[in-house]
JSON list of C-alpha atoms in Angstrom, two decimals:
[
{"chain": "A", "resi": 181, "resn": "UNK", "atom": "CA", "xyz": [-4.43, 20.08, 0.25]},
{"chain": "A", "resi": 182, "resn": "UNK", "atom": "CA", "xyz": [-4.05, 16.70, 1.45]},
{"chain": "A", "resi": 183, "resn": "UNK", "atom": "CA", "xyz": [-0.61, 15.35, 2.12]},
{"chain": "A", "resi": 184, "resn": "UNK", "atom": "CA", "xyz": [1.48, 13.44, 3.93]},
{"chain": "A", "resi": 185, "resn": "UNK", "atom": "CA", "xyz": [5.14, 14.16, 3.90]},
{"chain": "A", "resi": 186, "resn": "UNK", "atom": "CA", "xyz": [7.76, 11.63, 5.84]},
{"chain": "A", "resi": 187, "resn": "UNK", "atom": "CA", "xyz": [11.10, 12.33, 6.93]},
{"chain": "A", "resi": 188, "resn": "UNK", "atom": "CA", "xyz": [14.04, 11.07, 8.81]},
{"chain": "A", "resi": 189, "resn": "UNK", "atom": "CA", "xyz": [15.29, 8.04, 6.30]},
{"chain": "A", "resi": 190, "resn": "UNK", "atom": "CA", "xyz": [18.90, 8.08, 5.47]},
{"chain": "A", "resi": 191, "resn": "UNK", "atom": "CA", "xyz": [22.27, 5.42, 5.91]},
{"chain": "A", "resi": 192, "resn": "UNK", "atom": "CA", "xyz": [22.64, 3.38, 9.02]},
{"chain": "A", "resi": 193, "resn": "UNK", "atom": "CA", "xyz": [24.14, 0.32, 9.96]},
{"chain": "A", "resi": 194, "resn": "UNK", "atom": "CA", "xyz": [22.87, -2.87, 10.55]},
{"chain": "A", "resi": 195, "resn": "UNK", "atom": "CA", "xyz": [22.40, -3.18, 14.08]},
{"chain": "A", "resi": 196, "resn": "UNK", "atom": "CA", "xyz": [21.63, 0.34, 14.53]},
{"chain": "A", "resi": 197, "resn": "UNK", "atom": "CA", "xyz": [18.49, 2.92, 14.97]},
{"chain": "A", "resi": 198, "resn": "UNK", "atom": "CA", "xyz": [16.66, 5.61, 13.09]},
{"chain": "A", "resi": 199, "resn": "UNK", "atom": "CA", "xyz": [12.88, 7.20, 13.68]},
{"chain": "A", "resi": 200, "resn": "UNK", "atom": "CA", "xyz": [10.86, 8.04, 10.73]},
{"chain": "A", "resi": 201, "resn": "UNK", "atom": "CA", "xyz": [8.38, 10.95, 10.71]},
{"chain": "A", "resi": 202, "resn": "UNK", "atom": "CA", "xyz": [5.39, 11.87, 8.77]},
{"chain": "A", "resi": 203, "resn": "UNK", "atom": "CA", "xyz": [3.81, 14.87, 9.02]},
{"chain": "A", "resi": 204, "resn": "UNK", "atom": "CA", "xyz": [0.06, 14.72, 7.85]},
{"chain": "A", "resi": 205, "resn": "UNK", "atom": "CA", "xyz": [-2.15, 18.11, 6.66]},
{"chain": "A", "resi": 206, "resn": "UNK", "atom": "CA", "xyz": [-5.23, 18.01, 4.85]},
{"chain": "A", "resi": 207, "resn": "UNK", "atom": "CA", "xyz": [-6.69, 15.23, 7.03]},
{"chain": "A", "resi": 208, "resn": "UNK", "atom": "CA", "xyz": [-8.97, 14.50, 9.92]},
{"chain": "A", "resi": 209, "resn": "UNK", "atom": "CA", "xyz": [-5.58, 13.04, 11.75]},
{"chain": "A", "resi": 210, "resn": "UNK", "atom": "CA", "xyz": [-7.20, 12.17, 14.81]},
{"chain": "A", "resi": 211, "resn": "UNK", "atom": "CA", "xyz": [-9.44, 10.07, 13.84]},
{"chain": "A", "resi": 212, "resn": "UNK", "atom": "CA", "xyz": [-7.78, 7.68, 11.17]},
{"chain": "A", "resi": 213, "resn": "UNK", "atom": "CA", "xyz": [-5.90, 4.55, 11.51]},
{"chain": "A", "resi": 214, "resn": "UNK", "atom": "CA", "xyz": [-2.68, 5.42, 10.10]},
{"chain": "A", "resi": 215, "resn": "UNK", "atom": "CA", "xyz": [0.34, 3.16, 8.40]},
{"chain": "A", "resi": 216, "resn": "UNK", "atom": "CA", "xyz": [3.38, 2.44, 7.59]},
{"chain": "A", "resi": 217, "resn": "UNK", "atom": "CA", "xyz": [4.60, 0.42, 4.28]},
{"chain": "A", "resi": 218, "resn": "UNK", "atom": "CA", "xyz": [7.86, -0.44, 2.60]},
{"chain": "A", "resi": 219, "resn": "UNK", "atom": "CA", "xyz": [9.30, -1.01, -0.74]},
{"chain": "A", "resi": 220, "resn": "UNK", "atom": "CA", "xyz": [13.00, -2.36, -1.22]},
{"chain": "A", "resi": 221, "resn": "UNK", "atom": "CA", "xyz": [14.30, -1.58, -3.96]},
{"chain": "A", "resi": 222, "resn": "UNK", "atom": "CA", "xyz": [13.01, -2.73, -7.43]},
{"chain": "A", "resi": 223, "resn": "UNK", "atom": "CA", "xyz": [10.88, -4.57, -5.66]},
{"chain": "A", "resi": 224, "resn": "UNK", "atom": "CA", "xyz": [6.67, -5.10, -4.76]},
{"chain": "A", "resi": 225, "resn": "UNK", "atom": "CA", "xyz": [4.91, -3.83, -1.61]},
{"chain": "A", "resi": 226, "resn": "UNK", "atom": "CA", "xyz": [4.67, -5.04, 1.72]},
{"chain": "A", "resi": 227, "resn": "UNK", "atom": "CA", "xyz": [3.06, -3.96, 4.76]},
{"chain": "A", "resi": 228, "resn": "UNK", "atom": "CA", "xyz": [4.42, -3.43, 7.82]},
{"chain": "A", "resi": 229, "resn": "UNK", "atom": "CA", "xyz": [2.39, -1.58, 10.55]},
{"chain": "A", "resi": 230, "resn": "UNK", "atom": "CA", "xyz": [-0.63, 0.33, 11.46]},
{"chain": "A", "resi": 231, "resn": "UNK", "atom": "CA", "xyz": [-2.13, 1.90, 14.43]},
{"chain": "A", "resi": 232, "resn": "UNK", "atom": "CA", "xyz": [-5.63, 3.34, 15.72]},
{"chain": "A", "resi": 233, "resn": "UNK", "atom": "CA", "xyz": [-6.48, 6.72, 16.16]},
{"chain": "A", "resi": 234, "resn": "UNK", "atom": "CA", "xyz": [-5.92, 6.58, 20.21]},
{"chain": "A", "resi": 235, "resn": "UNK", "atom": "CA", "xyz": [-3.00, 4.59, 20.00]},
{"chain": "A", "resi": 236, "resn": "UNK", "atom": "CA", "xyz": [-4.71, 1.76, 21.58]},
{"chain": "A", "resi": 237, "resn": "UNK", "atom": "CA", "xyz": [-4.02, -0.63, 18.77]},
{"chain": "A", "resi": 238, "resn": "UNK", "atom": "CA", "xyz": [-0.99, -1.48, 16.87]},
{"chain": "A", "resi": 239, "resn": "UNK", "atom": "CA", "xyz": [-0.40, -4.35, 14.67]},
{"chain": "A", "resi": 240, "resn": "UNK", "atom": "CA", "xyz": [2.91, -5.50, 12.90]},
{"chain": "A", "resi": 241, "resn": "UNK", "atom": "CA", "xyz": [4.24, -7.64, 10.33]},
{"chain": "A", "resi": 242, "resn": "UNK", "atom": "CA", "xyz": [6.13, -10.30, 11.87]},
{"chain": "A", "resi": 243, "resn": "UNK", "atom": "CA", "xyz": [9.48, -9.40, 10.08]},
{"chain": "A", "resi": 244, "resn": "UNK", "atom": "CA", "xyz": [9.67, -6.41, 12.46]},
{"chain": "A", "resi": 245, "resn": "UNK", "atom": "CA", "xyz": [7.38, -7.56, 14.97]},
{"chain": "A", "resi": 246, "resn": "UNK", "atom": "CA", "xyz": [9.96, -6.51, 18.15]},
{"chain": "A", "resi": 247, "resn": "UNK", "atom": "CA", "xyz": [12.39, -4.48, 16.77]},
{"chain": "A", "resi": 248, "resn": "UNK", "atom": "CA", "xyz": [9.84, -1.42, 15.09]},
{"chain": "A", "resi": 249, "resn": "UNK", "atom": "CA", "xyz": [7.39, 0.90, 16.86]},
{"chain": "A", "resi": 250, "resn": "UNK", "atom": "CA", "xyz": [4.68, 2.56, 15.35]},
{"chain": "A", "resi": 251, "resn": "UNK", "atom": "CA", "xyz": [3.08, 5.98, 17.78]},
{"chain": "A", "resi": 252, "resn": "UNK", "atom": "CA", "xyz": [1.83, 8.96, 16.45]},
{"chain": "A", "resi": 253, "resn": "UNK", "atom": "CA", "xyz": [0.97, 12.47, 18.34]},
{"chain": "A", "resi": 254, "resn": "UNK", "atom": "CA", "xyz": [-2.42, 13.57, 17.37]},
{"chain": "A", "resi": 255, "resn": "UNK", "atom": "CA", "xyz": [-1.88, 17.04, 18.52]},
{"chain": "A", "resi": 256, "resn": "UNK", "atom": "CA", "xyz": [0.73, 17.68, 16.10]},
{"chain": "A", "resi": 257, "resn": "UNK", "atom": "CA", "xyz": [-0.30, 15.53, 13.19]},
{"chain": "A", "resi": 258, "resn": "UNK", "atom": "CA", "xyz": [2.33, 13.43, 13.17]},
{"chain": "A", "resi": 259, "resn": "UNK", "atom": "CA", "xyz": [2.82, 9.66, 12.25]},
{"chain": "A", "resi": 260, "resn": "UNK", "atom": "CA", "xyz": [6.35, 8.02, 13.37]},
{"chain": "A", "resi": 261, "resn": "UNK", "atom": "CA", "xyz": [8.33, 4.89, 12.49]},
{"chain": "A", "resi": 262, "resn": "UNK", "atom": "CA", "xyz": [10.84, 3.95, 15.75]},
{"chain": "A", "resi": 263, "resn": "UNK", "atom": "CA", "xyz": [13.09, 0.91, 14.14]},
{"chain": "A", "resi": 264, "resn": "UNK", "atom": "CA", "xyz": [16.02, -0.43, 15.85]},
{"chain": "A", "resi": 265, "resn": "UNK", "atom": "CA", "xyz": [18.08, -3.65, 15.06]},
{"chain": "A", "resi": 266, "resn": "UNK", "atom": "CA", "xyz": [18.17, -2.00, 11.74]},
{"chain": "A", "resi": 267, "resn": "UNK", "atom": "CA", "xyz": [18.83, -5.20, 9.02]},
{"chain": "A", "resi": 268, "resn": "UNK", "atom": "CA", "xyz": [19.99, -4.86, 5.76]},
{"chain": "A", "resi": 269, "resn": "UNK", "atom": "CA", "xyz": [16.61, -6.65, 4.38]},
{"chain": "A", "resi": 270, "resn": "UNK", "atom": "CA", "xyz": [15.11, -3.61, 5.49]},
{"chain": "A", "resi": 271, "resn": "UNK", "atom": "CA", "xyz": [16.25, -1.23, 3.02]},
{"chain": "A", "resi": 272, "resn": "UNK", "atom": "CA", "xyz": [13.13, 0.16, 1.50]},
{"chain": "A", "resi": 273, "resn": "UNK", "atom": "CA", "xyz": [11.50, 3.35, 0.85]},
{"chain": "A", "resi": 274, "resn": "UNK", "atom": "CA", "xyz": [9.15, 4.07, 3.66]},
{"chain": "A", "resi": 275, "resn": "UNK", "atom": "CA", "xyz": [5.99, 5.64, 2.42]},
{"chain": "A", "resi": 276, "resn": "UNK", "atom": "CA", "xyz": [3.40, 6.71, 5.56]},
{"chain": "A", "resi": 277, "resn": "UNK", "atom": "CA", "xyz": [-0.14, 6.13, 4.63]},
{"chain": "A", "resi": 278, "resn": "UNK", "atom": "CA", "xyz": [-3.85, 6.57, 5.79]},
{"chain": "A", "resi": 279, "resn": "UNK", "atom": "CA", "xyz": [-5.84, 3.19, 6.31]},
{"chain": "A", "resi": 280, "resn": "UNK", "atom": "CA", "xyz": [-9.29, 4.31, 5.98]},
{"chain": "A", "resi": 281, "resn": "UNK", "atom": "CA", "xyz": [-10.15, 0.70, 6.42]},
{"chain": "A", "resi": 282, "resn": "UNK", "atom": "CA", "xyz": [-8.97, -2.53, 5.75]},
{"chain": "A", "resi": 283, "resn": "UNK", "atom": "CA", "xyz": [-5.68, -1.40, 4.83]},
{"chain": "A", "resi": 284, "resn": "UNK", "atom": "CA", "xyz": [-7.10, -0.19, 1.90]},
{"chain": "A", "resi": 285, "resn": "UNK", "atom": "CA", "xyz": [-4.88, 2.73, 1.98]},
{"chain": "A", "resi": 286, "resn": "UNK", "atom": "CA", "xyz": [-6.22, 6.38, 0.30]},
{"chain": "A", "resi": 287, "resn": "UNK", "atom": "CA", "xyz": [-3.28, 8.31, 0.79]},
{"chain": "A", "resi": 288, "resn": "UNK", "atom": "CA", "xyz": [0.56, 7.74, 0.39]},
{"chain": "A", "resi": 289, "resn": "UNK", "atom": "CA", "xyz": [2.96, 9.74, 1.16]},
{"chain": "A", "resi": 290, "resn": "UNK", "atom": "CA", "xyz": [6.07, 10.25, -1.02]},
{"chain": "A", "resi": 291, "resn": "UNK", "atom": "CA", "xyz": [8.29, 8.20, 0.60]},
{"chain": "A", "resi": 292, "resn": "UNK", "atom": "CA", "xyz": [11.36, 8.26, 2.95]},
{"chain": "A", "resi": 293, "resn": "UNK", "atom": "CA", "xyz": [14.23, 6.05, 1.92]},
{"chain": "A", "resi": 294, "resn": "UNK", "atom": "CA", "xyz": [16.39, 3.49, 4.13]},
{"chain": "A", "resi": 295, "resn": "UNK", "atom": "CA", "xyz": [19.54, 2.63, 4.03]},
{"chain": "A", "resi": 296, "resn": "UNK", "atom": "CA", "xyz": [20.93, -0.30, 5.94]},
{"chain": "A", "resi": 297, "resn": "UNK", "atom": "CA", "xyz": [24.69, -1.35, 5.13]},
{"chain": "A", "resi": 298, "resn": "UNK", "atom": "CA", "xyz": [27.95, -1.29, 6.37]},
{"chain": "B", "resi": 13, "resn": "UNK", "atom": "CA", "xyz": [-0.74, -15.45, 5.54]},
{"chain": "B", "resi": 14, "resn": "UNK", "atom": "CA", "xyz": [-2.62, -14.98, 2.33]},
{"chain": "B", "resi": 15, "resn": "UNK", "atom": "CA", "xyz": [-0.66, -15.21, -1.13]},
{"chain": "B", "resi": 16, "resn": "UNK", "atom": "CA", "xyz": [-1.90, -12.78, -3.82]},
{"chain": "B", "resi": 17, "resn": "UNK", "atom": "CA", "xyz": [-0.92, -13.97, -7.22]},
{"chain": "B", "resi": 18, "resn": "UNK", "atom": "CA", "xyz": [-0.88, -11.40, -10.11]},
{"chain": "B", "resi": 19, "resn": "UNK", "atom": "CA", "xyz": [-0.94, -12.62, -13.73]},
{"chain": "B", "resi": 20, "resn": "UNK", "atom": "CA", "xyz": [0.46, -11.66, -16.31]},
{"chain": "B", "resi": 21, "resn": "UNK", "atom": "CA", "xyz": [3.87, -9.69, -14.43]},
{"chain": "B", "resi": 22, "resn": "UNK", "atom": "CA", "xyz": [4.56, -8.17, -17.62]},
{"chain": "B", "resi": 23, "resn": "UNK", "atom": "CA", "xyz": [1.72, -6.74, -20.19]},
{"chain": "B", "resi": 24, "resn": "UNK", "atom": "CA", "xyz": [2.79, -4.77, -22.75]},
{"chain": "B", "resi": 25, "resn": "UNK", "atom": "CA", "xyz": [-0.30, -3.12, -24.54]},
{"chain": "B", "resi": 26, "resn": "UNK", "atom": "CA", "xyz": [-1.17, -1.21, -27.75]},
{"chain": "B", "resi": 27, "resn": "UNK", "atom": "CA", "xyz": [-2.56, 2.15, -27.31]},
{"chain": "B", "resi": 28, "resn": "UNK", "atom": "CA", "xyz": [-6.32, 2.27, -27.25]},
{"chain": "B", "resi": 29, "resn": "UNK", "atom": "CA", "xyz": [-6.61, -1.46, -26.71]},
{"chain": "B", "resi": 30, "resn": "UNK", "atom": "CA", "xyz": [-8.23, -3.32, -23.54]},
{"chain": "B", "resi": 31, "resn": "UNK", "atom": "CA", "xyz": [-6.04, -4.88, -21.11]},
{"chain": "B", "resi": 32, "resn": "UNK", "atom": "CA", "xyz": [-6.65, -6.97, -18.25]},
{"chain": "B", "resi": 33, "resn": "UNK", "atom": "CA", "xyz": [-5.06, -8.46, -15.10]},
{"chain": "B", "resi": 34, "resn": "UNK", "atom": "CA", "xyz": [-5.49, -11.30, -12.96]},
{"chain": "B", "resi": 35, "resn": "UNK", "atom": "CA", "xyz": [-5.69, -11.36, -9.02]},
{"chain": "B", "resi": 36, "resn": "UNK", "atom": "CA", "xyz": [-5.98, -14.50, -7.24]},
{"chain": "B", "resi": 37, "resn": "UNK", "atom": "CA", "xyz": [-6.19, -15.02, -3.24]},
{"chain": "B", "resi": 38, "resn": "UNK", "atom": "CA", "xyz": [-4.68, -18.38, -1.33]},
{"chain": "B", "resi": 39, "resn": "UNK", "atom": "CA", "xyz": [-8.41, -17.66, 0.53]},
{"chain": "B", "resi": 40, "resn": "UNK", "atom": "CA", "xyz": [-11.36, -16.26, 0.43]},
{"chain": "B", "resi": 41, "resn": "UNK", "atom": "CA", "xyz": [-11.68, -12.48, 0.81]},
{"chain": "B", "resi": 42, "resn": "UNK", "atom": "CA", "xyz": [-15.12, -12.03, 1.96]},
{"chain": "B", "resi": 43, "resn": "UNK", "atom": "CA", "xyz": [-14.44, -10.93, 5.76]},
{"chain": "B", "resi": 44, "resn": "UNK", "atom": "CA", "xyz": [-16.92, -11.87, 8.25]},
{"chain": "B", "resi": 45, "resn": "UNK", "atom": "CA", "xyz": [-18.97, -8.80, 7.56]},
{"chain": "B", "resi": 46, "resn": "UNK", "atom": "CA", "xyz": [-19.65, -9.44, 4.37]},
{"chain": "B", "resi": 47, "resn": "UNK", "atom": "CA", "xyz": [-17.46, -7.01, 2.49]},
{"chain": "B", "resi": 48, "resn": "UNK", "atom": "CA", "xyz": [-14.67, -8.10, 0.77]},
{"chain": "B", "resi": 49, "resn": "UNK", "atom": "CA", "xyz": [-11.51, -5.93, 0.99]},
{"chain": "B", "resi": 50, "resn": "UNK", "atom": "CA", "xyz": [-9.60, -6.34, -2.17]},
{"chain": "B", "resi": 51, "resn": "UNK", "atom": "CA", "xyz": [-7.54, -2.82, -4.32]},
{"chain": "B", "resi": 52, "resn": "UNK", "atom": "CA", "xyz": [-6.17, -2.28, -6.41]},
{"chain": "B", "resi": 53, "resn": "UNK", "atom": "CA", "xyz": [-3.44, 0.77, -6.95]},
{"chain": "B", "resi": 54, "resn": "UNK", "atom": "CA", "xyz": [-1.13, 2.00, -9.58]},
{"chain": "B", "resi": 55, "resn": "UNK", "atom": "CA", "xyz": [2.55, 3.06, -9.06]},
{"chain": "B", "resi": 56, "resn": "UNK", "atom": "CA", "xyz": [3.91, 5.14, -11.93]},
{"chain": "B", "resi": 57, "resn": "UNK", "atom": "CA", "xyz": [7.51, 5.21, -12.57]},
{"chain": "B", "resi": 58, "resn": "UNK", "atom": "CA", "xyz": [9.00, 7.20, -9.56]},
{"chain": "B", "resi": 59, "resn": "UNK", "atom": "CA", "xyz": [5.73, 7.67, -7.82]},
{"chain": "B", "resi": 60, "resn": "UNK", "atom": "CA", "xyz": [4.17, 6.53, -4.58]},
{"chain": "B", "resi": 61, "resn": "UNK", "atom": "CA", "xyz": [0.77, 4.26, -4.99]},
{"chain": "B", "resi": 62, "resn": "UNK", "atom": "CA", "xyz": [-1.95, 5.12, -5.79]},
{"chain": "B", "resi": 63, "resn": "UNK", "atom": "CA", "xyz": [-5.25, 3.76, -4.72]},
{"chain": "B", "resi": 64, "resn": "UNK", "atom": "CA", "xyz": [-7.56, 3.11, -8.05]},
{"chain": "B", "resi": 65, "resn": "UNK", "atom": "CA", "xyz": [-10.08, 0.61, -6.73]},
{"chain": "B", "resi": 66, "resn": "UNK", "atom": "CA", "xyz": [-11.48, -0.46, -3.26]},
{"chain": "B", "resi": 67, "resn": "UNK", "atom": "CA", "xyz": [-13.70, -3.15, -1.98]},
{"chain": "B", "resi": 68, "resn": "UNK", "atom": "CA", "xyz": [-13.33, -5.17, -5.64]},
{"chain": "B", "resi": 69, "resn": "UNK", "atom": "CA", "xyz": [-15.41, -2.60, -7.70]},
{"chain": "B", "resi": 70, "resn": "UNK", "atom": "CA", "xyz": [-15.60, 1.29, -6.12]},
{"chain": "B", "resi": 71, "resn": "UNK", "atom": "CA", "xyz": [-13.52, 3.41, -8.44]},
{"chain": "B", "resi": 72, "resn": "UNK", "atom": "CA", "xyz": [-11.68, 6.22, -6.18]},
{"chain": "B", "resi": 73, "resn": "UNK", "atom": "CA", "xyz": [-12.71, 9.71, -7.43]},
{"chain": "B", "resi": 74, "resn": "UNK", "atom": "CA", "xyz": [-10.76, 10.86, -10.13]},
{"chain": "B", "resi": 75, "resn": "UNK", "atom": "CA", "xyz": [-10.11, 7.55, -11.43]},
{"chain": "B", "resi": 76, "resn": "UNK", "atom": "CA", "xyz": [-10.77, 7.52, -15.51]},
{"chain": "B", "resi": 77, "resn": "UNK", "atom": "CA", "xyz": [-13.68, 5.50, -16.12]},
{"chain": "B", "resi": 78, "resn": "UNK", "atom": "CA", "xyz": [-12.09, 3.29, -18.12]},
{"chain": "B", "resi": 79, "resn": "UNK", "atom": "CA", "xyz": [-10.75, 1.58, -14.93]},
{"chain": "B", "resi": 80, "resn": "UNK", "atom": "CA", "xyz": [-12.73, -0.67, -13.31]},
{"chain": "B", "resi": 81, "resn": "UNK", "atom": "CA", "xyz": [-12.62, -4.10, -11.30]},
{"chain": "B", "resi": 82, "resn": "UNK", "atom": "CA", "xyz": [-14.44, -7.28, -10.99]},
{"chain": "B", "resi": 83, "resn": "UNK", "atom": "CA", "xyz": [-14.52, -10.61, -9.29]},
{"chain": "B", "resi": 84, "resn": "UNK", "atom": "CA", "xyz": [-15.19, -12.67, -5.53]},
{"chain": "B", "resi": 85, "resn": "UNK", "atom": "CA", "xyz": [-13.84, -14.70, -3.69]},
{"chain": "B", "resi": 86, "resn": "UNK", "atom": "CA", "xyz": [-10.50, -15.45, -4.43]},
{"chain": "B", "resi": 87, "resn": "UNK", "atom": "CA", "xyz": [-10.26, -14.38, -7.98]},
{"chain": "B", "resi": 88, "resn": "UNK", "atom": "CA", "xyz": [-10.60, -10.88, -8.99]},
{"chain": "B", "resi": 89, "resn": "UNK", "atom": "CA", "xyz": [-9.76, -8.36, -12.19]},
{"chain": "B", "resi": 90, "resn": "UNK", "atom": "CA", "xyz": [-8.85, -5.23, -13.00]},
{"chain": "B", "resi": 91, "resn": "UNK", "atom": "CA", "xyz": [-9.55, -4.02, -17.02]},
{"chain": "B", "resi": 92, "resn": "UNK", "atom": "CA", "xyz": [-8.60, -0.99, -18.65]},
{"chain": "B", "resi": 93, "resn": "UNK", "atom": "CA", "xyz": [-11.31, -0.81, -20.99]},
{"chain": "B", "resi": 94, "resn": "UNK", "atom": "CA", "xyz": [-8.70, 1.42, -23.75]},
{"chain": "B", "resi": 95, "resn": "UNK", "atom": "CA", "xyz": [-4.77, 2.20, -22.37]},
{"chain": "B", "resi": 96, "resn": "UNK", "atom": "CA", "xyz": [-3.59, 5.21, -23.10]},
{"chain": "B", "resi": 97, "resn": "UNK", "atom": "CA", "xyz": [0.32, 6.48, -22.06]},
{"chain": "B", "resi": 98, "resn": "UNK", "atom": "CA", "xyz": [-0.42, 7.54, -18.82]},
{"chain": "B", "resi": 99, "resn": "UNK", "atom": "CA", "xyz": [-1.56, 3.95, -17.49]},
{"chain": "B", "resi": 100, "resn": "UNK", "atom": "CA", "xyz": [1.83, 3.08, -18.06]},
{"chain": "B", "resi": 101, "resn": "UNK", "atom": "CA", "xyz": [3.19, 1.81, -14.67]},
{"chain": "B", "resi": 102, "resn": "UNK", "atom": "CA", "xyz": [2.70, -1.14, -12.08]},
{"chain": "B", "resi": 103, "resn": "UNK", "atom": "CA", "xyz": [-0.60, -2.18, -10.65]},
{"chain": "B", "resi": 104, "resn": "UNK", "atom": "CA", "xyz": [-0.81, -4.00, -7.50]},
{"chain": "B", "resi": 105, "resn": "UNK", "atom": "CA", "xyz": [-3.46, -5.63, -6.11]},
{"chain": "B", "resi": 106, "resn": "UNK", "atom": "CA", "xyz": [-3.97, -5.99, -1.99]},
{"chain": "B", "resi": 107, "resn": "UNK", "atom": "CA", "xyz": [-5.86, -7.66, 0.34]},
{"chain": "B", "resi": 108, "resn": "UNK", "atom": "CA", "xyz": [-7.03, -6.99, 3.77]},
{"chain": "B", "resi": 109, "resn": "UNK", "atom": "CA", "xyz": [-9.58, -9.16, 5.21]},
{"chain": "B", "resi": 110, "resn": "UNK", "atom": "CA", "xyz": [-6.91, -11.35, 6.62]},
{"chain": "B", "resi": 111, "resn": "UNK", "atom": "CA", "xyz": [-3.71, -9.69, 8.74]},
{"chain": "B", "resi": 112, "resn": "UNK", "atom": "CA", "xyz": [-1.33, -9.25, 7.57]},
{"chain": "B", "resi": 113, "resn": "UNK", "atom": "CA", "xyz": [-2.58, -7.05, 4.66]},
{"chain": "B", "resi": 114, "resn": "UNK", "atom": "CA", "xyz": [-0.84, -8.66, 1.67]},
{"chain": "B", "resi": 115, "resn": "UNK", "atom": "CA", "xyz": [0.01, -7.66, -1.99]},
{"chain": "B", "resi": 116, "resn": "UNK", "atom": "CA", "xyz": [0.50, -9.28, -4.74]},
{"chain": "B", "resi": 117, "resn": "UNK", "atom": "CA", "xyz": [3.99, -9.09, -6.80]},
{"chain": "B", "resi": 118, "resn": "UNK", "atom": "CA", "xyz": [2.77, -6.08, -9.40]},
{"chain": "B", "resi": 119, "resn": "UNK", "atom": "CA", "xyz": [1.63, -5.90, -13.04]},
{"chain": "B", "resi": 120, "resn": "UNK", "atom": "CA", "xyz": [4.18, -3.92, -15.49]},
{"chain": "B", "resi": 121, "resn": "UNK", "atom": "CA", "xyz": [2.16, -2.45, -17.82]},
{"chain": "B", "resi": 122, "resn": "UNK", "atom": "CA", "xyz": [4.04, -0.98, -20.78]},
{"chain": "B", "resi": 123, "resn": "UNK", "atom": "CA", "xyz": [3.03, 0.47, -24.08]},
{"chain": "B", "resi": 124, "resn": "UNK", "atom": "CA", "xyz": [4.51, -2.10, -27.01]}
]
């Protein structure tokens, strides 16, 4: 079965850290671009980072451009999410995703929610 | 970066009967090899996404027929040829020919 399952959201402060996993099964891992996307609450989509299969290439939006990094670890089929500077704006579910091209994403995860707030 | 404008935001539909929404792009979507890269996905209440429609017109396997999208350019469409209750939810279309890969505000579709 194809899946990919995320992990590691919770509360945190602004200011502070947290590193998102996502755990991918199902898939040819090591050879797709993978993602990352967020939804805040009640509200639309929005892109925020992907990365090729060797980890050669990694693009960001420019909201966390600096303070996120995308990696992933091909031997264990796993996607992560390093954020730091943690803002409030970034409260959002976290959903991990495969970009088969384009970002024209095939699979979603079920999401990981974030919490930023004092 | 490119603005994707959805319209209507709201459709509420009768069971059985066509509806339609609009996708429009600040720019062109035809990337410089030719293909344009323009879904469209559905999020039912308390779901993740779900891809329904890729490069303006592929339906995604195990998409009902009765999806199906249209358009070039910068102005695209995606028609339910008959709604029935499980289309209720928000559809989203996205582009990404141009980084960053942009979405546009979402589509509630709701039966009346």
């Amino acid at each position: 079965e194809v899946q990919l399952v995320e992990s590691g959201g919770g509360l945190v402060q602004p200011g502070g850290s947290l590193r998102l996993s996502c755990a991918a099964s199902g898939i040819t891992f090591s050879t797709s671009w993978m993602a990352w996307v967020r939804q805040a609450p009640g509200k639309g989509l929005e892109w925020v980072a992907n990365i090729n299969p060797d980890e050669t290439t990694e693009y960001y939006v420019d909201s966390v451009k600096g303070r996120f990094t995308i990696s992933r670890d091909n031997a264990k089929n796993s996607l992560f999410l390093q954020m730091s500077s943690l803002r409030v704006e970034d409260t959002a579910m976290y959903y991990c995703a495969r970009d088969p091209e384009y970002a024209a994403i095939d699979i979603w995860g079920q999401g990981t929610m974030v919490t930023v707030s004092s | 970066d490119v603005v994707m404008t959805q319209s209507p935001l709201s459709l509420p539909v009768t069971l059985g009967q066509p509806a339609s929404i609009s996708c429009r792009s600040s720019q062109s979507l035809v990337n410089s090899d030719g293909n344009t890269y323009l879904s469209w996905f559905q999020q039912r209440p308390g779901q993740s996404p779900r891809r329904l429609i890729y490069r303006v017109s592929n339906r995604d396997s195990g998409v009902p027929d009765r999806f199906s999208g249209s358009g070039s350019g910068t102005d695209f469409t995606l028609k339910i040829s008959r709604v029935e209750a499980e289309d209720v939810g928000v559809y989203y279309c996205m582009q990404g020919t141009h980084w960053p890969p942009t979405f546009g505000q979402g589509t509630k579709v709701e039966i009346k």
